[in-house]
mmCIF file of C-alpha atoms in Angstrom:
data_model
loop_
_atom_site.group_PDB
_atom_site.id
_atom_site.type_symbol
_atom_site.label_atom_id
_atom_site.label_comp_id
_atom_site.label_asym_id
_atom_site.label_seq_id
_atom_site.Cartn_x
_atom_site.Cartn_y
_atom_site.Cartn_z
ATOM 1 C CA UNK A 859 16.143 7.737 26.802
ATOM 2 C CA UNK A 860 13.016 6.510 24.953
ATOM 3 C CA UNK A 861 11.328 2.957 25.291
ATOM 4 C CA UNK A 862 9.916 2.051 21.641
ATOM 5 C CA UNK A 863 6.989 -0.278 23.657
ATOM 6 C CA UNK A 864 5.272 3.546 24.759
ATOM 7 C CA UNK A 865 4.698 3.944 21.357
ATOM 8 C CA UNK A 866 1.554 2.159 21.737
ATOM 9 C CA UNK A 867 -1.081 4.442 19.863
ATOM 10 C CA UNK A 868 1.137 5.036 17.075
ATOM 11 C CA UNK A 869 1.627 1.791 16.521
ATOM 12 C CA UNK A 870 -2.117 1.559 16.632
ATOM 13 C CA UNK A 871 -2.812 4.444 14.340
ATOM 14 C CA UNK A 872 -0.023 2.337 11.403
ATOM 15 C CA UNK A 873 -2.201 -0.607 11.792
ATOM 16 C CA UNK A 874 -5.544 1.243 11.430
ATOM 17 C CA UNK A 875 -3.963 3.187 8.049
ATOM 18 C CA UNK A 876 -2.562 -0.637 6.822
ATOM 19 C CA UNK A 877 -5.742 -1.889 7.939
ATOM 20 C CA UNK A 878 -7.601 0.129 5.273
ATOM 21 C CA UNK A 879 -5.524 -0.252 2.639
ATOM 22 C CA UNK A 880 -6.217 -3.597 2.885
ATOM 23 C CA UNK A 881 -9.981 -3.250 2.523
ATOM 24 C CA UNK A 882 -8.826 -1.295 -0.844
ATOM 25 C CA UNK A 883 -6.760 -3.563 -2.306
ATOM 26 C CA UNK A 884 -10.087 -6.174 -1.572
ATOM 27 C CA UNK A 885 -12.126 -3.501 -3.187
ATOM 28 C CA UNK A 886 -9.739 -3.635 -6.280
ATOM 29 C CA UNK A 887 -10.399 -7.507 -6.269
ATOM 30 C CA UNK A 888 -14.118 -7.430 -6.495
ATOM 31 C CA UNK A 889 -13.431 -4.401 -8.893
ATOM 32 C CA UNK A 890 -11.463 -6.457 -11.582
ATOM 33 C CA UNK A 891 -14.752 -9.276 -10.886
ATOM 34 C CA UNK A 892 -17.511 -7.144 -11.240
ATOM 35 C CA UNK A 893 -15.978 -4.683 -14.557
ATOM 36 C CA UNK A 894 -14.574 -7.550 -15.836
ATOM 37 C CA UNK A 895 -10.765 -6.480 -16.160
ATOM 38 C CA UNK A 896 -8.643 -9.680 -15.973
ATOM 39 C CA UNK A 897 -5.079 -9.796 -14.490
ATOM 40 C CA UNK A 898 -2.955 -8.573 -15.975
ATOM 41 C CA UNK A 899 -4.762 -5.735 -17.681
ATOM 42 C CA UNK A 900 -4.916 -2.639 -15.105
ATOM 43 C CA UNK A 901 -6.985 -0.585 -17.404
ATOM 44 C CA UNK A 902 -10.236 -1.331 -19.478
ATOM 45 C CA UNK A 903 -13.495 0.271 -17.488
ATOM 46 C CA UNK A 904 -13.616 3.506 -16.135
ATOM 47 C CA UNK A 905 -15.545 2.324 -12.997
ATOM 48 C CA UNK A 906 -12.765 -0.688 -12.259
ATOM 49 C CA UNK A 907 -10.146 2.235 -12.911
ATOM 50 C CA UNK A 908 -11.627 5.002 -9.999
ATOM 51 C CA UNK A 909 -11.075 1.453 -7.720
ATOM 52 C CA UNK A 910 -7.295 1.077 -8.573
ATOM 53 C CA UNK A 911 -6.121 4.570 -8.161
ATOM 54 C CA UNK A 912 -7.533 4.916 -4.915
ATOM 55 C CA UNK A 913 -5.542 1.836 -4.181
ATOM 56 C CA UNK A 914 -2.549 3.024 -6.181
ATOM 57 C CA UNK A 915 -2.646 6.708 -4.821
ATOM 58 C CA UNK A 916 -3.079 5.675 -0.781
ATOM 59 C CA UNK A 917 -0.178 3.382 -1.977
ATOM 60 C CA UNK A 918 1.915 6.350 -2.542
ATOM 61 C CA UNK A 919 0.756 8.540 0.661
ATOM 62 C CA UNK A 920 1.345 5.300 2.700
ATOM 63 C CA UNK A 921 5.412 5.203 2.214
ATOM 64 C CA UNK A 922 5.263 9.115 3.124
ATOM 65 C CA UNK A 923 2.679 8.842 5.696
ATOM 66 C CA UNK A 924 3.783 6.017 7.987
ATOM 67 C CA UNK A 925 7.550 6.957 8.240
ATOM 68 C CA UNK A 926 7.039 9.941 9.096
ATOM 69 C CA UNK A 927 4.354 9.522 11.668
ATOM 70 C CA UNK A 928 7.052 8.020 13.413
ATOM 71 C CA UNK A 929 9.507 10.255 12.805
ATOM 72 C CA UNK A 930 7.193 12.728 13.867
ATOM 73 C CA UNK A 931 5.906 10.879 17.059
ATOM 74 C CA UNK A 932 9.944 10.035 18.296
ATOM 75 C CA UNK A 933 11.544 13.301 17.557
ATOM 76 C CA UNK A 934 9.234 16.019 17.648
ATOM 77 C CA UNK A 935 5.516 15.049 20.054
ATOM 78 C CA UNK A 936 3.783 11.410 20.083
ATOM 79 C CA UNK A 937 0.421 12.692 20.932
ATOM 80 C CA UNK A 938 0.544 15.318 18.277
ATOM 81 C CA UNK A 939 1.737 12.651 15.794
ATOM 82 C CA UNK A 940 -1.439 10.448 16.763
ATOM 83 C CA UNK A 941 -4.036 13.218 16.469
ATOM 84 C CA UNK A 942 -2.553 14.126 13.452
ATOM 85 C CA UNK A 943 -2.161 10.617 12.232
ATOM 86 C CA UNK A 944 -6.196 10.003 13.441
ATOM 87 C CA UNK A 945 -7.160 12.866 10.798
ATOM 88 C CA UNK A 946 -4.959 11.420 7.888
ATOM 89 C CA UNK A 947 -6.955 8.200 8.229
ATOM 90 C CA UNK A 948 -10.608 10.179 8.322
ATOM 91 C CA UNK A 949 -8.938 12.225 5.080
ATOM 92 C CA UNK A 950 -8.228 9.177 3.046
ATOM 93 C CA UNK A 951 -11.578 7.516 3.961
ATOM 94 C CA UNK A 952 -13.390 10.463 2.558
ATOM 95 C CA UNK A 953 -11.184 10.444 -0.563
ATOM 96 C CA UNK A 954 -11.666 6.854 -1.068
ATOM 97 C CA UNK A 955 -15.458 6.552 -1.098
ATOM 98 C CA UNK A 956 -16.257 10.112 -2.548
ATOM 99 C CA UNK A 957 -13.707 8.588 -5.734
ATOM 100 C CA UNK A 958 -16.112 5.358 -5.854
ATOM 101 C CA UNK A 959 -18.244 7.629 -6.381
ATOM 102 C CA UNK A 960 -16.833 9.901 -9.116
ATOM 103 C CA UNK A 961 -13.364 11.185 -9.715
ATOM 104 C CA UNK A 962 -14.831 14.833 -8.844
ATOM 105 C CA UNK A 963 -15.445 13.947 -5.575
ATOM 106 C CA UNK A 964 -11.959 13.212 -4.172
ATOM 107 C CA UNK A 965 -10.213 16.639 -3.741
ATOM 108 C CA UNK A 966 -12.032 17.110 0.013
ATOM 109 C CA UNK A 967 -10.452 13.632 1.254
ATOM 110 C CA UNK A 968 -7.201 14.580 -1.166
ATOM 111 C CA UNK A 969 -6.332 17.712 0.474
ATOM 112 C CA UNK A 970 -6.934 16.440 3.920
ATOM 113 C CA UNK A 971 -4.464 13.325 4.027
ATOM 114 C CA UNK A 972 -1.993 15.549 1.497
ATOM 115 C CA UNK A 973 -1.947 18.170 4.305
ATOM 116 C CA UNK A 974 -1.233 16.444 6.907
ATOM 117 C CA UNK A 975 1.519 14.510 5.169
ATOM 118 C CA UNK A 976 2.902 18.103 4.501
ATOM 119 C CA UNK A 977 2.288 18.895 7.927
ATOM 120 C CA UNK A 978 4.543 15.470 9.437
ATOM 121 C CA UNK A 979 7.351 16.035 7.360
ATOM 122 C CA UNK A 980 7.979 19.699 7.813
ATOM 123 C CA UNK A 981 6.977 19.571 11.412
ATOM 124 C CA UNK A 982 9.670 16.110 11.284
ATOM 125 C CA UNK A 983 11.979 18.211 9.353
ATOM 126 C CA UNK A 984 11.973 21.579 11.977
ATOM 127 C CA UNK A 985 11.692 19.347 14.825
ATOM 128 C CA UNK A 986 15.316 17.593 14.263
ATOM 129 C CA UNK A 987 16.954 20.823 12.421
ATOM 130 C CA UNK A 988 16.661 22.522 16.021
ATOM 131 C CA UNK A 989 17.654 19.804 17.903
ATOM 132 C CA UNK A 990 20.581 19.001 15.517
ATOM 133 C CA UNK A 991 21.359 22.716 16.070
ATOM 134 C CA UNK A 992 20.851 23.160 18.867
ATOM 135 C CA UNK A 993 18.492 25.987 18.493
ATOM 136 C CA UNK B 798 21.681 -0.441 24.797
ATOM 137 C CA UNK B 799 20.701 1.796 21.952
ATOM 138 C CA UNK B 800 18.388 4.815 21.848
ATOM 139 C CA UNK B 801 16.130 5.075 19.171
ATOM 140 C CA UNK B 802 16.370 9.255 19.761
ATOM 141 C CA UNK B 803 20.383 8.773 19.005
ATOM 142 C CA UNK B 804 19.457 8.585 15.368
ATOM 143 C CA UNK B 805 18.598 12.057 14.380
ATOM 144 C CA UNK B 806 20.335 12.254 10.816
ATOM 145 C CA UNK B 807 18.960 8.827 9.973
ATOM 146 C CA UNK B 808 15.813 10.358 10.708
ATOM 147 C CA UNK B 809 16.602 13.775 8.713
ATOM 148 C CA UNK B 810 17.788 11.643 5.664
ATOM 149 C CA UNK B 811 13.619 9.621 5.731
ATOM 150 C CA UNK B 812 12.071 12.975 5.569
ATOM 151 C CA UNK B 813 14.046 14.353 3.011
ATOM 152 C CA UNK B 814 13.754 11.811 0.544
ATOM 153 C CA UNK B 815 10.163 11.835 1.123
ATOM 154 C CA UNK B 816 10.263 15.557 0.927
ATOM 155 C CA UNK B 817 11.401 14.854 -2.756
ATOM 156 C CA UNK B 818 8.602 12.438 -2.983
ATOM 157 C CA UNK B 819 6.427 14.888 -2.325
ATOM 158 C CA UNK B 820 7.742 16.937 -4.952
ATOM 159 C CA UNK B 821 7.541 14.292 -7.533
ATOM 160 C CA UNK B 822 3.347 13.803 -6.718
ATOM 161 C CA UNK B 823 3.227 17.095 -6.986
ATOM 162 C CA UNK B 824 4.943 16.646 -10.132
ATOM 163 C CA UNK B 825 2.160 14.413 -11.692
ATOM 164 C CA UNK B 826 -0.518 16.442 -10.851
ATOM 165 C CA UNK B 827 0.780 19.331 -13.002
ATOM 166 C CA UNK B 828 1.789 17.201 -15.701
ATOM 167 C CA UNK B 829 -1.404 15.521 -15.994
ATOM 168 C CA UNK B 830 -2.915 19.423 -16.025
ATOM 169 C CA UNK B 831 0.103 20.193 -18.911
ATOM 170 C CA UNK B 832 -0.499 17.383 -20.825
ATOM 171 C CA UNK B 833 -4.580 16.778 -20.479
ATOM 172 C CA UNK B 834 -4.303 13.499 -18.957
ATOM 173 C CA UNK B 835 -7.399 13.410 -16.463
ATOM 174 C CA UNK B 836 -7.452 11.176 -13.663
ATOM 175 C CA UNK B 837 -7.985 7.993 -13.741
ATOM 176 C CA UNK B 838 -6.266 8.248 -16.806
ATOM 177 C CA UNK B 839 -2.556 6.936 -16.696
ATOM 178 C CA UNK B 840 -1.459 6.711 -20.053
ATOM 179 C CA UNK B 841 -2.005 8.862 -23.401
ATOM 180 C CA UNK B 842 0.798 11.532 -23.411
ATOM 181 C CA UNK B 843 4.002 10.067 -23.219
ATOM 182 C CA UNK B 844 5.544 13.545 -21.541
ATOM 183 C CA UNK B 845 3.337 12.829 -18.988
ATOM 184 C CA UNK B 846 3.948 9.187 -18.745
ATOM 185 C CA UNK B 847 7.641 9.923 -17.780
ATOM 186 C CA UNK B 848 6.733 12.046 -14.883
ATOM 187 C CA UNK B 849 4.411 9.353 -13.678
ATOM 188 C CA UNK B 850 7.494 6.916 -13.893
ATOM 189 C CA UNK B 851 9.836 8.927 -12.103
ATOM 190 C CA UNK B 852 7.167 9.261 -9.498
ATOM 191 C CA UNK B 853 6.181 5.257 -10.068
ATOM 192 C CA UNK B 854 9.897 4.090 -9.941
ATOM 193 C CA UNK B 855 10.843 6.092 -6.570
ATOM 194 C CA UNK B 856 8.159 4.562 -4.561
ATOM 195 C CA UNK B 857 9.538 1.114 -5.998
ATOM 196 C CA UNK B 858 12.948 2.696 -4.531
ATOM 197 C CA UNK B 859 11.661 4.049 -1.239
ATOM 198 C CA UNK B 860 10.006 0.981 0.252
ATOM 199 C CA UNK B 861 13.052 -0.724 0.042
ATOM 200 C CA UNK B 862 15.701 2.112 1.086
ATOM 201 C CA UNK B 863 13.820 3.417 3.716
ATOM 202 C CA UNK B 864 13.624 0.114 5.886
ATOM 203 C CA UNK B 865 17.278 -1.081 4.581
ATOM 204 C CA UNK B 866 18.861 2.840 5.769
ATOM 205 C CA UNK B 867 17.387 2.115 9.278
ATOM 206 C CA UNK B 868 18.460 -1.394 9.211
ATOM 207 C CA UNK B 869 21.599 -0.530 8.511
ATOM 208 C CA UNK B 870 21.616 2.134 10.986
ATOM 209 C CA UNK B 871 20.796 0.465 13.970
ATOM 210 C CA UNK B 872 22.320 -3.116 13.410
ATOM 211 C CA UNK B 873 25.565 -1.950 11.090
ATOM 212 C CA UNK B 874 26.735 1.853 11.284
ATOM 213 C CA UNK B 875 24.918 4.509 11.683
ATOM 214 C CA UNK B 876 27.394 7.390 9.922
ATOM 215 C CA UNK B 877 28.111 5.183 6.988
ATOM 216 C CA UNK B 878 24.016 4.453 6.796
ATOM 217 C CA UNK B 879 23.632 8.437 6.593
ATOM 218 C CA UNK B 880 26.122 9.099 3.462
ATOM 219 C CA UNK B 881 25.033 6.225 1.543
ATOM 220 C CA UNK B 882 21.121 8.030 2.513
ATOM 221 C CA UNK B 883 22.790 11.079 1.036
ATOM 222 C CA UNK B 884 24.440 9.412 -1.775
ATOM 223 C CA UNK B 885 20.899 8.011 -2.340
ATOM 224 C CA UNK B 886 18.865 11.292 -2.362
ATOM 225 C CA UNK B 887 21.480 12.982 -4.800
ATOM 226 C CA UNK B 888 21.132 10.241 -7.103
ATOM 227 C CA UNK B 889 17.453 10.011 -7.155
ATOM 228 C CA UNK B 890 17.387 13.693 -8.360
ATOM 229 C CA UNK B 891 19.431 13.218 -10.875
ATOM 230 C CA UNK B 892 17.389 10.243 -11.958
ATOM 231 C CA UNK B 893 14.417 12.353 -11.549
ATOM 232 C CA UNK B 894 15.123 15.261 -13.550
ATOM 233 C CA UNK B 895 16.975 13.698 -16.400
ATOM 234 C CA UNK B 896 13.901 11.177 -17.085
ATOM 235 C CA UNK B 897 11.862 14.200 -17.103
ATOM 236 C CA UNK B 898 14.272 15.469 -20.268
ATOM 237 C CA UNK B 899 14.215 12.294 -22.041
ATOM 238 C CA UNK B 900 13.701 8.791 -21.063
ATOM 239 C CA UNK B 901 17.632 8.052 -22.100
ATOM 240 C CA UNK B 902 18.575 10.457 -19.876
ATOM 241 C CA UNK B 903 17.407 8.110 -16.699
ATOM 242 C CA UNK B 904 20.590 5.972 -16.334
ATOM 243 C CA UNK B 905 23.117 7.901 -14.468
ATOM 244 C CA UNK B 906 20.461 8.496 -11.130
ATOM 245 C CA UNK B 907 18.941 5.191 -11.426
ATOM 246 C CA UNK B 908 22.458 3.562 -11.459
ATOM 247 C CA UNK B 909 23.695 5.516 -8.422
ATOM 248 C CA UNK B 910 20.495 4.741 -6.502
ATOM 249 C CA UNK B 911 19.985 1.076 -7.221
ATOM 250 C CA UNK B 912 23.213 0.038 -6.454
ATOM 251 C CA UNK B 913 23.182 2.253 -2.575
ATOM 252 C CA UNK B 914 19.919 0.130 -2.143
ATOM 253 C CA UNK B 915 22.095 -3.031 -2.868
ATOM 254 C CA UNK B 916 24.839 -1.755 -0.556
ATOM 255 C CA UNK B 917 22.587 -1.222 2.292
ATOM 256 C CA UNK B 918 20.615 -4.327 1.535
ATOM 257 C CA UNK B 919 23.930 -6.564 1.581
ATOM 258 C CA UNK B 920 25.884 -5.076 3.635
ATOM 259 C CA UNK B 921 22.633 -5.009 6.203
ATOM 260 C CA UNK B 922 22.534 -9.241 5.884
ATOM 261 C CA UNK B 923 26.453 -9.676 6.563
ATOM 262 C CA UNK B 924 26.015 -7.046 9.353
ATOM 263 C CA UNK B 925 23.027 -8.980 10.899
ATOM 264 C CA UNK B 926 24.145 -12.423 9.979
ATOM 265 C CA UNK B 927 27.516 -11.742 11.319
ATOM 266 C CA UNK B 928 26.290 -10.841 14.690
ATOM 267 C CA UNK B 929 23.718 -13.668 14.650
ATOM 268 C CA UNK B 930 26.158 -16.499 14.380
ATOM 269 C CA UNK B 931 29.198 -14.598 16.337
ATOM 270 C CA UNK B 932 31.355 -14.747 13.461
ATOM 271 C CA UNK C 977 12.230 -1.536 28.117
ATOM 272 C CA UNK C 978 13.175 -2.763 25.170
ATOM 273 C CA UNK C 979 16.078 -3.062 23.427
ATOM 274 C CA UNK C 980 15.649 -2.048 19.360
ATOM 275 C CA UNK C 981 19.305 -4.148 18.681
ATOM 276 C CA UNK C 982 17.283 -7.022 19.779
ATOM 277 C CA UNK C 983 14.964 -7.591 16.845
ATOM 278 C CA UNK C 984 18.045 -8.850 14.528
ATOM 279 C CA UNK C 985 15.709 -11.409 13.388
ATOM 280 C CA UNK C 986 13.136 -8.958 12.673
ATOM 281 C CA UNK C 987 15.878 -7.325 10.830
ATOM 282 C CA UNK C 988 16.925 -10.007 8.615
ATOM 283 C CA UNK C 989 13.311 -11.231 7.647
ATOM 284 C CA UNK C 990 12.570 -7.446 6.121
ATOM 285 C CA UNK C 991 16.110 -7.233 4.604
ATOM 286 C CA UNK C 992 15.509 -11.011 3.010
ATOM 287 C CA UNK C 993 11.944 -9.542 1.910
ATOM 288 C CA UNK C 994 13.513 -6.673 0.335
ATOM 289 C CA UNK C 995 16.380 -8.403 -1.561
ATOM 290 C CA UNK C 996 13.447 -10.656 -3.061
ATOM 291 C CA UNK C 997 11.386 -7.402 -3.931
ATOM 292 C CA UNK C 998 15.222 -6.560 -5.539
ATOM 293 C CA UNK C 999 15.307 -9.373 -7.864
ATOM 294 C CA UNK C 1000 11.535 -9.082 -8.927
ATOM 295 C CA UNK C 1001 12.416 -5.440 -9.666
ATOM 296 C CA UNK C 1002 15.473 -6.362 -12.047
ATOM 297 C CA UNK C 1003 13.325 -8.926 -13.373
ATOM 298 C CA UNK C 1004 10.715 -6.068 -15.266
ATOM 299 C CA UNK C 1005 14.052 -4.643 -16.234
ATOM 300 C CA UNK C 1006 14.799 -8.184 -18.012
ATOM 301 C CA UNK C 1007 11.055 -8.380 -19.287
ATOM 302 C CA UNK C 1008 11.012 -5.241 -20.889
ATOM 303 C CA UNK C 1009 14.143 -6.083 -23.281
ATOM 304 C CA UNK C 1010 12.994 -9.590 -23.888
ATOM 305 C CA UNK C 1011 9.262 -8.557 -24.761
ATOM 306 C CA UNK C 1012 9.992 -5.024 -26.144
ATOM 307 C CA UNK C 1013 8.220 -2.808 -24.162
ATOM 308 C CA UNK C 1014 10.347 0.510 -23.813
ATOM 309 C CA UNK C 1015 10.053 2.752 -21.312
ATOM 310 C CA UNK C 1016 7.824 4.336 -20.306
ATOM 311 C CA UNK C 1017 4.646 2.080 -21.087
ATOM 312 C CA UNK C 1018 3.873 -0.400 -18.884
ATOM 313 C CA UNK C 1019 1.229 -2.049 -21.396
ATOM 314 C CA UNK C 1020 2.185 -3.860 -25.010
ATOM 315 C CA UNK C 1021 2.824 -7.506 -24.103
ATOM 316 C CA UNK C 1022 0.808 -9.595 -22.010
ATOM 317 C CA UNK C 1023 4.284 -11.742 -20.865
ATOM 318 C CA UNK C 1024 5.729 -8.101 -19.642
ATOM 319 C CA UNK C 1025 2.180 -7.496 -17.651
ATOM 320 C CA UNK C 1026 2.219 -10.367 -15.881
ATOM 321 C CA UNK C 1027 6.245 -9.805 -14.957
ATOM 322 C CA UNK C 1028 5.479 -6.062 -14.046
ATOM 323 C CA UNK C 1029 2.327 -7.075 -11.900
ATOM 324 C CA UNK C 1030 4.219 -9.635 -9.898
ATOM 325 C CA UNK C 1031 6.448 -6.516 -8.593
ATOM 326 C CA UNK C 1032 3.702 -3.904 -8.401
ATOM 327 C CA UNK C 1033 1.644 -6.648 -5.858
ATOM 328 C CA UNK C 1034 4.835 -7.438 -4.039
ATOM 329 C CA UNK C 1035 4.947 -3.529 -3.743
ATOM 330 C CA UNK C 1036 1.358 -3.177 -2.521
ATOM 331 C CA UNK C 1037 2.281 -6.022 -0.535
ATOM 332 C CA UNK C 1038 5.168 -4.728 1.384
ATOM 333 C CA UNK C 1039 3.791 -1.258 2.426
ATOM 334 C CA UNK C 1040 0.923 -3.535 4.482
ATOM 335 C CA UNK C 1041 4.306 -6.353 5.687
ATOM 336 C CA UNK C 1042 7.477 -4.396 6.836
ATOM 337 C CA UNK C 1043 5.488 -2.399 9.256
ATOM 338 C CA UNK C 1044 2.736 -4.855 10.333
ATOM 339 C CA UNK C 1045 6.222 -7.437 11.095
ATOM 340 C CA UNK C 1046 7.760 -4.350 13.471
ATOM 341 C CA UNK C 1047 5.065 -3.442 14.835
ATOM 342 C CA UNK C 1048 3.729 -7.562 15.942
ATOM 343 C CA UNK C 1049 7.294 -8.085 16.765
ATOM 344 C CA UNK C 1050 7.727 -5.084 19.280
ATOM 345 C CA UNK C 1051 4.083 -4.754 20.558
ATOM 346 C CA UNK C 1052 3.099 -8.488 20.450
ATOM 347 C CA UNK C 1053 5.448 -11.403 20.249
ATOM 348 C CA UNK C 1054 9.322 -11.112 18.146
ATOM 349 C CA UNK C 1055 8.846 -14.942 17.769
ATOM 350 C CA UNK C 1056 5.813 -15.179 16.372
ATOM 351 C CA UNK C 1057 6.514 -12.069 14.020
ATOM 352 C CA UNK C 1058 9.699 -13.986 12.710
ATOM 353 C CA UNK C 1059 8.094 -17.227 11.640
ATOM 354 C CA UNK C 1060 5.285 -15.430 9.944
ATOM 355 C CA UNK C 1061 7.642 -13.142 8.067
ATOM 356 C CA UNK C 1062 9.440 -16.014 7.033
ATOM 357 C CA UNK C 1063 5.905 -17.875 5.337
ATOM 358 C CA UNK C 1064 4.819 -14.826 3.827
ATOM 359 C CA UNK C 1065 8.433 -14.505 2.416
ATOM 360 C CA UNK C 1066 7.879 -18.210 0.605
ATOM 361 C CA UNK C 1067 4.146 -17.411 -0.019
ATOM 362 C CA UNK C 1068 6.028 -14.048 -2.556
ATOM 363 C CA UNK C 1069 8.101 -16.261 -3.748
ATOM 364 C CA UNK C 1070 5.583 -18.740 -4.824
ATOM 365 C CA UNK C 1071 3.222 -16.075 -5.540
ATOM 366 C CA UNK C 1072 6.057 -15.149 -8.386
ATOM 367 C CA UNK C 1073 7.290 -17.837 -9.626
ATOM 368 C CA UNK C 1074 3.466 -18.699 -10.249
ATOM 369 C CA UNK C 1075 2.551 -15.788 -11.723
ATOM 370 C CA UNK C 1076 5.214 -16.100 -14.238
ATOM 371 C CA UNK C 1077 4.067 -18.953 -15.593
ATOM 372 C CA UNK C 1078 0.500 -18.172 -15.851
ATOM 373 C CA UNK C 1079 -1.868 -15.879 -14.006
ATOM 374 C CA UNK C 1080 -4.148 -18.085 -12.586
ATOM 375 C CA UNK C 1081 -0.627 -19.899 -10.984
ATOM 376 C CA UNK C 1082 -0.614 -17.083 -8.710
ATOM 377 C CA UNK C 1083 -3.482 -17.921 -6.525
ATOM 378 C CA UNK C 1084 -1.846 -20.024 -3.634
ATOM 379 C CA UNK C 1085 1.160 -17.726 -3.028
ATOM 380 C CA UNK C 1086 -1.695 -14.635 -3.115
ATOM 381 C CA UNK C 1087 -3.535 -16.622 -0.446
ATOM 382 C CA UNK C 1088 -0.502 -17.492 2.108
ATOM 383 C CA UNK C 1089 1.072 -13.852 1.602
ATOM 384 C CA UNK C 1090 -2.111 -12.237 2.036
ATOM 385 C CA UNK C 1091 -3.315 -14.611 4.880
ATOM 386 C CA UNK C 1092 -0.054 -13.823 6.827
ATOM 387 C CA UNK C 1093 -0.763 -10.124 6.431
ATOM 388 C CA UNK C 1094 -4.124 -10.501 7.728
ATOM 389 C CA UNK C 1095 -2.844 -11.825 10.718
ATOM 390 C CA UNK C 1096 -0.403 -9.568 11.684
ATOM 391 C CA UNK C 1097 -2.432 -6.734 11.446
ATOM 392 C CA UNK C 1098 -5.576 -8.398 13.289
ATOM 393 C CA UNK C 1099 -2.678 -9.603 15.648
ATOM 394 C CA UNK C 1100 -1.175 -6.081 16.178
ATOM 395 C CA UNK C 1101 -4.844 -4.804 16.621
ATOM 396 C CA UNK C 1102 -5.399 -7.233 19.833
ATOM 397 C CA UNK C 1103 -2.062 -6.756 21.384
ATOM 398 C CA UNK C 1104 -2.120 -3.169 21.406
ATOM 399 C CA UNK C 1105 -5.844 -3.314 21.991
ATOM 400 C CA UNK C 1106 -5.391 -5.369 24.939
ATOM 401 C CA UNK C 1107 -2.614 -3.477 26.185
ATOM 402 C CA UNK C 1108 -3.528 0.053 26.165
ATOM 403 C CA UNK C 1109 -6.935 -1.202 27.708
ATOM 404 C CA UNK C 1110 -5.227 -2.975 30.364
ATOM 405 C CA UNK C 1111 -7.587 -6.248 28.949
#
């Protein structure tokens, strides 16, 4: 049987990843200042738009990424789950600043955090097949 | 005294509608290839604009059935958590893959899927308020 | 050890946050027949924009909430976590019902949603900092 409370650095590793994403949703705030795009307009300057899909797409890895770090770190290995969780956080760091930059530069952080993602879920997906199995 | 390990299937049932989730990205990224609709770019083709919705419109769906299937899990019934997670998935493709024929083609999946989100959302609050107040 | 069929609270606050996100969501549905905006833009009318960016921020909103409430309520205090997620719920609800009327009604629901956020995270950061440092 399993007590939740170990799950100490994974539950450190969720917070670091929402921690983040809330520097770049304030990053799409000073975005929409500084391009001058008004709510509720999402579109309007290139530069303001780079800002808001980096958002937007770390958004979408998020509701992959966090539920199955957990799945991964309860049913399959917890420290495996945090290493792996450490290098989705360096990926999307890397993808968001080399998009500031220009839209070319986002494949390196990209393929990192997309990896891993792939990586959790077919690890997650293995993991309880055997066990549900019995393999 | 529950443990968290118990629920395997609920588990099985997260990663594979994120599986599909993962699909649908991947989805975008070759319709924006398709249709020439470079990033950050969300608009201009409208064959491309309905993959980005099916993709847009399931992670409006996932953030609430993912927390409302484990909800329901733990504090309601597990089994019936896991078919209505099925039910879920099924429906979602069909949503999915009809919206990518034509935008009419949307309702049936969307239908099924919205109303197991309101199933496990209301049946989770008469579950938990039942037990709160001993009724 | 804990006891995961504890947190019934913790329960009810996500599944109350969710049912909210629920109703915002059928309200886009509503604003798209009243203003005319078919599927699948997401631009046309600026009524519709503000309607459809109430639910996207609630979106970006909850991917940052559900697991920042779990995660304070397990690893730091279920109290605390409770009547937080309870303020942030009315801060969304004031947040929309702002927003609806005008953008620039949106502001003090922004600030007590977002301020509640802030302190779960920083909240789950100490706890879990202090903890696995034996502080």
């Amino acid at each position: 049987m399993i007590d939740i409370k170990q799950f100490q650095v994974t539950g450190l590793i969720t917070i670091l990843s929402l921690v983040l994403f809330y520097i770049l949703t304030i990053n799409v705030g000073i975005a929409r200042a500084k391009y001058k795009v008004p709510v509720p307009q999402i579109t309007g300057d290139e530069n303001f738009e780079r800002v808001f899909r980096v958002q937007q797409n770390t958004l979408e890895q998020l509701i992959m990424f966090i539920p199955a770090l957990w799945i991964f770190s309860i049913f399959v290995n917890a420290i495996a789950a945090n290493i792996l969780g450490g290098i989705w956080i360096i990926g999307r760091i890397l993808y968001a600043w080399g998009y500031y930059i220009e839209a070319s530069k986002r494949f390196l952080g990209f393929a990192i955090s997309s990896t891993i993602a792939l990586v959790l879920l077919l690890g997650s997906l293995i993991g309880i097949g055997k066990s549900l199995f019995n393999l």
